[in-house]
Amino acid sequence: MGSTDIRVFIADDQQETLTSLSKFIHAAEGMHVVGTAADGGQLRRFFEQNGGDQVDVALIDIGMPIEDGLTVLRAIKERYRDQIKLIAITGMRGRNYPAEAMFKRADGFIAMYRSYEEIVDAIRQAHSGEKVYLPDPHDPYQPEVPPPPPPELSPMEERVLYLIGCRSYTNYQTAQEMKLSQPNMEKIRNIVMKKFGATNAVELGKVVERLGFCTDYETRHKLRDRPAPTD
């Protein structure tokens, strides 16, 4: 084990996956495993207690108990930025998980049906600053080409997106909630729709559903489920 080895952290709720991935990475030249987590709570605690200076690349399973992997991934990325490369991994199918992972600012996405050799190569690529993308070729919900990075949104733009796309607020309700004039609110709404390539509220709702934006926003802002207001 060299001092310049790539330090890898693995989070997955399947013990068999943790064991086999750890063995394979330890055996690979130039990298070693510095820690593992079996759920989202353990993952979050590791980075809160140890900081970000002990890990170069983390493989984070999307579907874990306690906290889902993407929620914790986003929190780690917001705190450590590019200091740590974070790769979302999953064996789940039937949803556009790559788009959700990119929206949470993951540095890559790997389907667990790929070979361990491919995963090790992806770790090296991510460590060198490349975006990695290894989808499941048998899942039509995982596109062959990586999804584009999410657009940058201001806090006000995020709020408009949440109210219209997640809560189904009307333009009037959104303006009232944000204490804006309706023309100013509509100007912000149009900017948001342009950033996401949507032409109306229905398309915007489909975008936020595909990206998992609603639960992400509510988790980050600690919002309780509330009904939309009446006119």
PDB file of C-alpha atoms in Angstrom:
ATOM      1  CA  MET A   1       0.000   0.000   0.000  1.00  0.00           C
ATOM      2  CA  GLY A   2       1.651   3.185  -1.183  1.00  0.00           C
ATOM      3  CA  SER A   3       1.251   6.678   0.190  1.00  0.00           C
ATOM      4  CA  THR A   4      -0.053   7.834  -3.186  1.00  0.00           C
ATOM      5  CA  ASP A   5      -2.703   5.123  -3.508  1.00  0.00           C
ATOM      6  CA  ILE A   6      -6.231   6.211  -4.380  1.00  0.00           C
ATOM      7  CA  ARG A   7      -8.215   6.025  -1.143  1.00  0.00           C
ATOM      8  CA  VAL A   8     -11.641   4.522  -1.778  1.00  0.00           C
ATOM      9  CA  PHE A   9     -14.725   4.469   0.432  1.00  0.00           C
ATOM     10  CA  ILE A  10     -17.635   2.094  -0.323  1.00  0.00           C
ATOM     11  CA  ALA A  11     -21.231   2.467   0.850  1.00  0.00           C
ATOM     12  CA  ASP A  12     -23.649  -0.370   0.070  1.00  0.00           C
ATOM     13  CA  ASP A  13     -26.300  -2.164   2.104  1.00  0.00           C
ATOM     14  CA  GLN A  14     -25.397  -5.570   0.627  1.00  0.00           C
ATOM     15  CA  GLN A  15     -22.605  -7.157   2.675  1.00  0.00           C
ATOM     16  CA  GLU A  16     -21.650  -9.417  -0.220  1.00  0.00           C
ATOM     17  CA  THR A  17     -21.125  -6.377  -2.439  1.00  0.00           C
ATOM     18  CA  LEU A  18     -19.057  -4.595   0.221  1.00  0.00           C
ATOM     19  CA  THR A  19     -16.862  -7.646   0.722  1.00  0.00           C
ATOM     20  CA  SER A  20     -16.283  -8.468  -2.940  1.00  0.00           C
ATOM     21  CA  LEU A  21     -15.717  -4.861  -4.009  1.00  0.00           C
ATOM     22  CA  SER A  22     -13.321  -4.288  -1.106  1.00  0.00           C
ATOM     23  CA  LYS A  23     -11.273  -7.366  -1.998  1.00  0.00           C
ATOM     24  CA  PHE A  24     -11.099  -6.421  -5.659  1.00  0.00           C
ATOM     25  CA  ILE A  25     -10.110  -2.808  -4.971  1.00  0.00           C
ATOM     26  CA  HIS A  26      -7.490  -3.846  -2.394  1.00  0.00           C
ATOM     27  CA  ALA A  27      -6.037  -6.188  -5.007  1.00  0.00           C
ATOM     28  CA  ALA A  28      -5.916  -3.496  -7.692  1.00  0.00           C
ATOM     29  CA  GLU A  29      -2.661  -1.655  -8.158  1.00  0.00           C
ATOM     30  CA  GLY A  30      -2.532   1.857  -6.749  1.00  0.00           C
ATOM     31  CA  MET A  31      -5.684   1.921  -4.622  1.00  0.00           C
ATOM     32  CA  HIS A  32      -7.070   0.665  -1.331  1.00  0.00           C
ATOM     33  CA  VAL A  33     -10.284   0.820   0.688  1.00  0.00           C
ATOM     34  CA  VAL A  34     -10.236   3.174   3.685  1.00  0.00           C
ATOM     35  CA  GLY A  35     -13.747   2.487   4.964  1.00  0.00           C
ATOM     36  CA  THR A  36     -17.207   1.088   4.304  1.00  0.00           C
ATOM     37  CA  ALA A  37     -20.788   1.842   5.297  1.00  0.00           C
ATOM     38  CA  ALA A  38     -23.868  -0.387   5.201  1.00  0.00           C
ATOM     39  CA  ASP A  39     -26.473   2.392   5.291  1.00  0.00           C
ATOM     40  CA  GLY A  40     -26.874   6.097   4.705  1.00  0.00           C
ATOM     41  CA  GLY A  41     -26.555   6.935   8.388  1.00  0.00           C
ATOM     42  CA  GLN A  42     -23.145   5.269   8.672  1.00  0.00           C
ATOM     43  CA  LEU A  43     -22.056   7.009   5.472  1.00  0.00           C
ATOM     44  CA  ARG A  44     -23.036  10.436   6.770  1.00  0.00           C
ATOM     45  CA  ARG A  45     -21.411   9.834  10.180  1.00  0.00           C
ATOM     46  CA  PHE A  46     -18.117   8.747   8.616  1.00  0.00           C
ATOM     47  CA  PHE A  47     -17.735  12.006   6.712  1.00  0.00           C
ATOM     48  CA  GLU A  48     -18.984  14.136   9.614  1.00  0.00           C
ATOM     49  CA  GLN A  49     -16.499  12.508  12.023  1.00  0.00           C
ATOM     50  CA  ASN A  50     -13.510  12.051   9.727  1.00  0.00           C
ATOM     51  CA  GLY A  51     -13.805  14.999   7.387  1.00  0.00           C
ATOM     52  CA  GLY A  52     -12.982  14.790   3.726  1.00  0.00           C
ATOM     53  CA  ASP A  53      -9.224  14.445   3.870  1.00  0.00           C
ATOM     54  CA  GLN A  54      -9.176  10.635   4.186  1.00  0.00           C
ATOM     55  CA  VAL A  55     -11.041   9.738   0.988  1.00  0.00           C
ATOM     56  CA  ASP A  56     -10.295  10.402  -2.676  1.00  0.00           C
ATOM     57  CA  VAL A  57     -13.177   8.515  -4.319  1.00  0.00           C
ATOM     58  CA  ALA A  58     -16.398   7.210  -2.758  1.00  0.00           C
ATOM     59  CA  LEU A  59     -18.731   4.628  -4.310  1.00  0.00           C
ATOM     60  CA  ILE A  60     -22.208   5.325  -2.943  1.00  0.00           C
ATOM     61  CA  ASP A  61     -25.138   2.964  -3.384  1.00  0.00           C
ATOM     62  CA  ILE A  62     -28.359   4.769  -4.276  1.00  0.00           C
ATOM     63  CA  GLY A  63     -30.839   2.534  -2.449  1.00  0.00           C
ATOM     64  CA  MET A  64     -29.753   2.259   1.184  1.00  0.00           C
ATOM     65  CA  PRO A  65     -31.728   2.240   4.472  1.00  0.00           C
ATOM     66  CA  ILE A  66     -31.756   5.039   7.076  1.00  0.00           C
ATOM     67  CA  GLU A  67     -30.940   7.640   4.401  1.00  0.00           C
ATOM     68  CA  ASP A  68     -30.846   7.065   0.669  1.00  0.00           C
ATOM     69  CA  GLY A  69     -27.429   7.319  -0.900  1.00  0.00           C
ATOM     70  CA  LEU A  70     -28.205  10.245  -3.184  1.00  0.00           C
ATOM     71  CA  THR A  71     -29.338  12.439  -0.298  1.00  0.00           C
ATOM     72  CA  VAL A  72     -26.074  11.872   1.572  1.00  0.00           C
ATOM     73  CA  LEU A  73     -24.058  12.144  -1.663  1.00  0.00           C
ATOM     74  CA  ARG A  74     -25.440  15.617  -2.228  1.00  0.00           C
ATOM     75  CA  ALA A  75     -24.622  16.662   1.344  1.00  0.00           C
ATOM     76  CA  ILE A  76     -21.036  15.428   0.988  1.00  0.00           C
ATOM     77  CA  LYS A  77     -20.622  17.168  -2.366  1.00  0.00           C
ATOM     78  CA  GLU A  78     -21.978  20.463  -1.024  1.00  0.00           C
ATOM     79  CA  ARG A  79     -19.503  20.338   1.854  1.00  0.00           C
ATOM     80  CA  TYR A  80     -16.370  19.074   0.095  1.00  0.00           C
ATOM     81  CA  ARG A  81     -16.962  20.080  -3.543  1.00  0.00           C
ATOM     82  CA  ASP A  82     -14.278  18.551  -5.764  1.00  0.00           C
ATOM     83  CA  GLN A  83     -12.086  17.492  -2.858  1.00  0.00           C
ATOM     84  CA  ILE A  84     -13.768  14.070  -3.074  1.00  0.00           C
ATOM     85  CA  LYS A  85     -15.041  12.349  -6.205  1.00  0.00           C
ATOM     86  CA  LEU A  86     -18.418  10.715  -5.634  1.00  0.00           C
ATOM     87  CA  ILE A  87     -19.735   7.918  -7.864  1.00  0.00           C
ATOM     88  CA  ALA A  88     -23.336   6.734  -7.546  1.00  0.00           C
ATOM     89  CA  ILE A  89     -23.754   2.968  -7.913  1.00  0.00           C
ATOM     90  CA  THR A  90     -26.905   0.868  -8.088  1.00  0.00           C
ATOM     91  CA  GLY A  91     -28.292  -2.482  -9.082  1.00  0.00           C
ATOM     92  CA  MET A  92     -31.826  -1.093  -9.312  1.00  0.00           C
ATOM     93  CA  ARG A  93     -33.636  -0.759 -12.623  1.00  0.00           C
ATOM     94  CA  GLY A  94     -36.755   0.893 -13.981  1.00  0.00           C
ATOM     95  CA  ARG A  95     -36.005   4.560 -13.317  1.00  0.00           C
ATOM     96  CA  ASN A  96     -33.688   7.193 -14.717  1.00  0.00           C
ATOM     97  CA  TYR A  97     -31.236   6.922 -11.845  1.00  0.00           C
ATOM     98  CA  PRO A  98     -28.375   8.443 -13.899  1.00  0.00           C
ATOM     99  CA  ALA A  99     -30.282  11.735 -14.275  1.00  0.00           C
ATOM    100  CA  GLU A 100     -31.072  11.775 -10.546  1.00  0.00           C
ATOM    101  CA  ALA A 101     -27.418  11.100  -9.704  1.00  0.00           C
ATOM    102  CA  MET A 102     -26.169  13.904 -11.946  1.00  0.00           C
ATOM    103  CA  PHE A 103     -28.761  16.253 -10.448  1.00  0.00           C
ATOM    104  CA  LYS A 104     -27.329  15.481  -6.993  1.00  0.00           C
ATOM    105  CA  ARG A 105     -23.883  16.478  -8.378  1.00  0.00           C
ATOM    106  CA  ALA A 106     -22.410  12.984  -8.593  1.00  0.00           C
ATOM    107  CA  ASP A 107     -19.108  12.725 -10.457  1.00  0.00           C
ATOM    108  CA  GLY A 108     -20.235   9.526 -12.126  1.00  0.00           C
ATOM    109  CA  PHE A 109     -22.751   6.718 -12.325  1.00  0.00           C
ATOM    110  CA  ILE A 110     -22.107   2.955 -12.424  1.00  0.00           C
ATOM    111  CA  ALA A 111     -24.626   0.149 -12.740  1.00  0.00           C
ATOM    112  CA  MET A 112     -23.612  -2.762 -10.536  1.00  0.00           C
ATOM    113  CA  TYR A 113     -24.016  -5.132 -13.464  1.00  0.00           C
ATOM    114  CA  ARG A 114     -20.713  -3.875 -14.871  1.00  0.00           C
ATOM    115  CA  SER A 115     -17.516  -5.840 -14.300  1.00  0.00           C
ATOM    116  CA  TYR A 116     -15.207  -5.126 -11.389  1.00  0.00           C
ATOM    117  CA  GLU A 117     -12.459  -4.314 -13.908  1.00  0.00           C
ATOM    118  CA  GLU A 118     -14.671  -1.570 -15.348  1.00  0.00           C
ATOM    119  CA  ILE A 119     -15.435  -0.242 -11.866  1.00  0.00           C
ATOM    120  CA  VAL A 120     -11.738  -0.070 -10.952  1.00  0.00           C
ATOM    121  CA  ASP A 121     -10.981   1.773 -14.209  1.00  0.00           C
ATOM    122  CA  ALA A 122     -13.844   4.159 -13.455  1.00  0.00           C
ATOM    123  CA  ILE A 123     -12.381   4.907 -10.015  1.00  0.00           C
ATOM    124  CA  ARG A 124      -9.063   5.845 -11.629  1.00  0.00           C
ATOM    125  CA  GLN A 125     -10.826   8.023 -14.209  1.00  0.00           C
ATOM    126  CA  ALA A 126     -12.898   9.822 -11.571  1.00  0.00           C
ATOM    127  CA  HIS A 127      -9.796  10.401  -9.454  1.00  0.00           C
ATOM    128  CA  SER A 128      -8.109  12.040 -12.447  1.00  0.00           C
ATOM    129  CA  GLY A 129     -11.051  14.405 -12.885  1.00  0.00           C
ATOM    130  CA  GLU A 130     -13.070  12.644 -15.586  1.00  0.00           C
ATOM    131  CA  LYS A 131     -16.809  12.100 -15.428  1.00  0.00           C
ATOM    132  CA  VAL A 132     -17.552   8.365 -15.501  1.00  0.00           C
ATOM    133  CA  TYR A 133     -20.684   6.729 -16.851  1.00  0.00           C
ATOM    134  CA  LEU A 134     -21.311   2.981 -16.989  1.00  0.00           C
ATOM    135  CA  PRO A 135     -25.074   2.391 -17.347  1.00  0.00           C
ATOM    136  CA  ASP A 136     -26.932  -0.911 -17.413  1.00  0.00           C
ATOM    137  CA  PRO A 137     -27.203  -1.731 -21.136  1.00  0.00           C
ATOM    138  CA  HIS A 138     -30.341  -3.803 -20.478  1.00  0.00           C
ATOM    139  CA  ASP A 139     -32.294  -1.042 -18.722  1.00  0.00           C
ATOM    140  CA  PRO A 140     -34.092   1.292 -21.175  1.00  0.00           C
ATOM    141  CA  TYR A 141     -34.413   3.887 -18.405  1.00  0.00           C
ATOM    142  CA  GLN A 142     -30.633   4.312 -18.331  1.00  0.00           C
ATOM    143  CA  PRO A 143     -29.624   6.169 -21.525  1.00  0.00           C
ATOM    144  CA  GLU A 144     -26.555   5.143 -23.500  1.00  0.00           C
ATOM    145  CA  VAL A 145     -25.092   8.632 -23.246  1.00  0.00           C
ATOM    146  CA  PRO A 146     -24.671  10.375 -19.882  1.00  0.00           C
ATOM    147  CA  PRO A 147     -27.340  12.918 -18.942  1.00  0.00           C
ATOM    148  CA  PRO A 148     -26.286  16.568 -19.123  1.00  0.00           C
ATOM    149  CA  PRO A 149     -25.198  18.283 -15.918  1.00  0.00           C
ATOM    150  CA  PRO A 150     -28.064  20.063 -14.156  1.00  0.00           C
ATOM    151  CA  PRO A 151     -28.436  23.798 -14.716  1.00  0.00           C
ATOM    152  CA  GLU A 152     -27.383  26.144 -11.958  1.00  0.00           C
ATOM    153  CA  LEU A 153     -30.340  27.661 -10.121  1.00  0.00           C
ATOM    154  CA  SER A 154     -30.503  30.591  -7.746  1.00  0.00           C
ATOM    155  CA  PRO A 155     -32.393  30.052  -4.463  1.00  0.00           C
ATOM    156  CA  MET A 156     -35.319  32.045  -5.875  1.00  0.00           C
ATOM    157  CA  GLU A 157     -35.366  29.983  -9.076  1.00  0.00           C
ATOM    158  CA  GLU A 158     -35.299  26.782  -7.033  1.00  0.00           C
ATOM    159  CA  ARG A 159     -38.245  28.033  -4.991  1.00  0.00           C
ATOM    160  CA  VAL A 160     -40.288  28.808  -8.102  1.00  0.00           C
ATOM    161  CA  LEU A 161     -39.435  25.399  -9.558  1.00  0.00           C
ATOM    162  CA  TYR A 162     -40.548  23.707  -6.355  1.00  0.00           C
ATOM    163  CA  LEU A 163     -43.835  25.587  -6.032  1.00  0.00           C
ATOM    164  CA  ILE A 164     -44.875  25.180  -9.659  1.00  0.00           C
ATOM    165  CA  GLY A 165     -43.315  21.810 -10.495  1.00  0.00           C
ATOM    166  CA  CYS A 166     -43.777  19.990  -7.184  1.00  0.00           C
ATOM    167  CA  ARG A 167     -46.698  21.718  -5.453  1.00  0.00           C
ATOM    168  CA  SER A 168     -48.684  22.564  -8.612  1.00  0.00           C
ATOM    169  CA  TYR A 169     -49.123  26.185  -7.548  1.00  0.00           C
ATOM    170  CA  THR A 170     -50.667  28.522 -10.094  1.00  0.00           C
ATOM    171  CA  ASN A 171     -48.793  31.628 -11.196  1.00  0.00           C
ATOM    172  CA  TYR A 172     -50.951  33.723  -8.854  1.00  0.00           C
ATOM    173  CA  GLN A 173     -50.376  31.396  -5.891  1.00  0.00           C
ATOM    174  CA  THR A 174     -46.627  31.322  -6.524  1.00  0.00           C
ATOM    175  CA  ALA A 175     -46.413  35.115  -6.683  1.00  0.00           C
ATOM    176  CA  GLN A 176     -48.406  35.407  -3.450  1.00  0.00           C
ATOM    177  CA  GLU A 177     -46.276  32.797  -1.651  1.00  0.00           C
ATOM    178  CA  MET A 178     -43.035  34.484  -2.706  1.00  0.00           C
ATOM    179  CA  LYS A 179     -44.365  38.011  -2.147  1.00  0.00           C
ATOM    180  CA  LEU A 180     -43.503  39.015  -5.696  1.00  0.00           C
ATOM    181  CA  SER A 181     -45.446  40.846  -8.328  1.00  0.00           C
ATOM    182  CA  GLN A 182     -46.893  38.413 -10.832  1.00  0.00           C
ATOM    183  CA  PRO A 183     -44.841  39.845 -13.757  1.00  0.00           C
ATOM    184  CA  ASN A 184     -41.600  39.389 -11.769  1.00  0.00           C
ATOM    185  CA  MET A 185     -42.565  35.871 -10.739  1.00  0.00           C
ATOM    186  CA  GLU A 186     -43.437  34.954 -14.335  1.00  0.00           C
ATOM    187  CA  LYS A 187     -40.076  36.309 -15.479  1.00  0.00           C
ATOM    188  CA  ILE A 188     -38.317  33.963 -13.033  1.00  0.00           C
ATOM    189  CA  ARG A 189     -40.582  31.086 -14.078  1.00  0.00           C
ATOM    190  CA  ASN A 190     -39.718  31.626 -17.734  1.00  0.00           C
ATOM    191  CA  ILE A 191     -35.996  31.576 -16.926  1.00  0.00           C
ATOM    192  CA  VAL A 192     -36.432  28.287 -15.042  1.00  0.00           C
ATOM    193  CA  MET A 193     -38.448  26.714 -17.864  1.00  0.00           C
ATOM    194  CA  LYS A 194     -35.828  27.767 -20.403  1.00  0.00           C
ATOM    195  CA  LYS A 195     -33.039  26.223 -18.312  1.00  0.00           C
ATOM    196  CA  PHE A 196     -34.884  22.889 -18.233  1.00  0.00           C
ATOM    197  CA  GLY A 197     -36.210  22.995 -21.782  1.00  0.00           C
ATOM    198  CA  ALA A 198     -39.849  23.076 -20.627  1.00  0.00           C
ATOM    199  CA  THR A 199     -42.585  25.106 -22.304  1.00  0.00           C
ATOM    200  CA  ASN A 200     -45.312  24.806 -19.667  1.00  0.00           C
ATOM    201  CA  ALA A 201     -45.982  23.735 -16.064  1.00  0.00           C
ATOM    202  CA  VAL A 202     -46.863  20.169 -17.060  1.00  0.00           C
ATOM    203  CA  GLU A 203     -43.496  19.663 -18.756  1.00  0.00           C
ATOM    204  CA  LEU A 204     -41.783  21.278 -15.771  1.00  0.00           C
ATOM    205  CA  GLY A 205     -43.539  18.791 -13.482  1.00  0.00           C
ATOM    206  CA  LYS A 206     -42.217  15.905 -15.578  1.00  0.00           C
ATOM    207  CA  VAL A 207     -38.698  17.314 -15.336  1.00  0.00           C
ATOM    208  CA  VAL A 208     -38.731  17.578 -11.543  1.00  0.00           C
ATOM    209  CA  GLU A 209     -40.168  14.050 -11.261  1.00  0.00           C
ATOM    210  CA  ARG A 210     -37.448  12.626 -13.506  1.00  0.00           C
ATOM    211  CA  LEU A 211     -34.710  14.339 -11.497  1.00  0.00           C
ATOM    212  CA  GLY A 212     -36.110  13.570  -8.063  1.00  0.00           C
ATOM    213  CA  PHE A 213     -36.059  17.305  -7.383  1.00  0.00           C
ATOM    214  CA  CYS A 214     -39.083  17.471  -5.074  1.00  0.00           C
ATOM    215  CA  THR A 215     -37.837  15.129  -2.341  1.00  0.00           C
ATOM    216  CA  ASP A 216     -34.350  16.580  -2.704  1.00  0.00           C
ATOM    217  CA  TYR A 217     -35.628  20.126  -2.154  1.00  0.00           C
ATOM    218  CA  GLU A 218     -37.860  19.135   0.760  1.00  0.00           C
ATOM    219  CA  THR A 219     -35.025  17.230   2.419  1.00  0.00           C
ATOM    220  CA  ARG A 220     -32.567  20.109   2.078  1.00  0.00           C
ATOM    221  CA  HIS A 221     -35.072  22.696   3.293  1.00  0.00           C
ATOM    222  CA  LYS A 222     -36.736  20.477   5.917  1.00  0.00           C
ATOM    223  CA  LEU A 223     -40.203  21.093   4.521  1.00  0.00           C
ATOM    224  CA  ARG A 224     -43.277  19.210   5.606  1.00  0.00           C
ATOM    225  CA  ASP A 225     -45.810  18.062   3.084  1.00  0.00           C
ATOM    226  CA  ARG A 226     -48.345  20.829   2.716  1.00  0.00           C
ATOM    227  CA  PRO A 227     -51.355  21.109   0.432  1.00  0.00           C
ATOM    228  CA  ALA A 228     -51.364  23.795  -2.220  1.00  0.00           C
ATOM    229  CA  PRO A 229     -53.271  26.887  -1.149  1.00  0.00           C
ATOM    230  CA  THR A 230     -56.680  27.687  -2.513  1.00  0.00           C
ATOM    231  CA  ASP A 231     -57.254  30.784  -4.579  1.00  0.00           C
TER     232      ASP A 231
END
